[in-house]
């Protein structure tokens, strides 16, 4: 594998970038779910957040799956 991003073929850059975005979206969604659980358990102050966080997690997951498509099929 080339040592520098600029030296990588465009197709490989696209695959790596798409996978990074997919993982970032999933990480955001997982953190939103964890925060919701912490609020429900009383560890964090609940200001109507658990439902909003779960909605956010669902939106992140739905839009990342729709917008990016499967890796390697650009």
mmCIF file of C-alpha atoms in Angstrom, residues 7-73:
data_model
loop_
_atom_site.group_PDB
_atom_site.id
_atom_site.type_symbol
_atom_site.label_atom_id
_atom_site.label_comp_id
_atom_site.label_asym_id
_atom_site.label_seq_id
_atom_site.Cartn_x
_atom_site.Cartn_y
_atom_site.Cartn_z
ATOM 1 C CA UNK A 7 -0.229 8.474 -3.941
ATOM 2 C CA UNK A 8 -3.155 6.082 -3.467
ATOM 3 C CA UNK A 9 -5.401 5.396 -6.445
ATOM 4 C CA UNK A 10 -8.633 7.416 -6.415
ATOM 5 C CA UNK A 11 -10.740 4.268 -6.097
ATOM 6 C CA UNK A 12 -8.874 3.198 -2.952
ATOM 7 C CA UNK A 13 -9.186 6.694 -1.471
ATOM 8 C CA UNK A 14 -12.932 6.584 -2.083
ATOM 9 C CA UNK A 15 -13.303 3.166 -0.465
ATOM 10 C CA UNK A 16 -11.277 4.205 2.589
ATOM 11 C CA UNK A 17 -13.083 7.533 2.959
ATOM 12 C CA UNK A 18 -16.501 5.892 2.631
ATOM 13 C CA UNK A 19 -15.653 3.302 5.257
ATOM 14 C CA UNK A 20 -14.329 6.001 7.595
ATOM 15 C CA UNK A 21 -17.577 7.969 7.217
ATOM 16 C CA UNK A 22 -19.652 4.845 7.832
ATOM 17 C CA UNK A 23 -17.695 4.063 10.994
ATOM 18 C CA UNK A 24 -17.952 7.662 12.197
ATOM 19 C CA UNK A 25 -21.725 7.640 11.709
ATOM 20 C CA UNK A 26 -22.049 4.366 13.606
ATOM 21 C CA UNK A 27 -19.855 5.727 16.420
ATOM 22 C CA UNK A 28 -22.080 8.818 16.722
ATOM 23 C CA UNK A 29 -25.188 6.661 16.810
ATOM 24 C CA UNK A 30 -23.709 4.337 19.449
ATOM 25 C CA UNK A 31 -22.707 7.281 21.638
ATOM 26 C CA UNK A 32 -26.205 8.747 21.366
ATOM 27 C CA UNK A 33 -27.659 5.406 22.483
ATOM 28 C CA UNK A 34 -25.233 5.226 25.429
ATOM 29 C CA UNK A 35 -26.092 8.766 26.525
ATOM 30 C CA UNK A 36 -29.784 7.894 26.398
ATOM 31 C CA UNK A 37 -29.169 4.885 28.651
ATOM 32 C CA UNK A 38 -27.137 7.019 31.084
ATOM 33 C CA UNK A 39 -29.984 9.539 31.284
ATOM 34 C CA UNK A 40 -32.546 6.820 31.868
ATOM 35 C CA UNK A 41 -30.356 5.294 34.577
ATOM 36 C CA UNK A 42 -30.039 8.626 36.362
ATOM 37 C CA UNK A 43 -26.326 9.147 35.770
ATOM 38 C CA UNK A 44 -27.060 12.221 33.637
ATOM 39 C CA UNK A 45 -29.781 14.807 34.100
ATOM 40 C CA UNK A 46 -32.772 14.022 31.879
ATOM 41 C CA UNK A 47 -34.139 17.008 29.992
ATOM 42 C CA UNK A 48 -36.080 14.971 27.460
ATOM 43 C CA UNK A 49 -32.855 13.711 25.984
ATOM 44 C CA UNK A 50 -33.151 9.921 25.721
ATOM 45 C CA UNK A 51 -35.865 9.998 23.064
ATOM 46 C CA UNK A 52 -34.124 12.801 21.189
ATOM 47 C CA UNK A 53 -30.829 10.913 21.278
ATOM 48 C CA UNK A 54 -32.450 7.747 19.985
ATOM 49 C CA UNK A 55 -34.075 9.736 17.190
ATOM 50 C CA UNK A 56 -30.682 11.257 16.381
ATOM 51 C CA UNK A 57 -29.093 7.788 16.339
ATOM 52 C CA UNK A 58 -31.777 6.506 13.973
ATOM 53 C CA UNK A 59 -31.401 9.473 11.646
ATOM 54 C CA UNK A 60 -27.600 9.132 11.572
ATOM 55 C CA UNK A 61 -27.844 5.437 10.787
ATOM 56 C CA UNK A 62 -30.539 5.879 8.135
ATOM 57 C CA UNK A 63 -28.876 8.756 6.317
ATOM 58 C CA UNK A 64 -25.415 7.208 6.410
ATOM 59 C CA UNK A 65 -26.693 3.954 4.926
ATOM 60 C CA UNK A 66 -28.722 5.717 2.233
ATOM 61 C CA UNK A 67 -26.125 8.308 1.349
ATOM 62 C CA UNK A 68 -23.000 6.201 1.215
ATOM 63 C CA UNK A 69 -24.077 2.848 -0.115
ATOM 64 C CA UNK A 70 -21.886 -0.219 0.206
ATOM 65 C CA UNK A 71 -18.125 0.230 0.223
ATOM 66 C CA UNK A 72 -16.500 -0.515 -3.124
ATOM 67 C CA UNK A 73 -19.625 0.139 -5.169
#
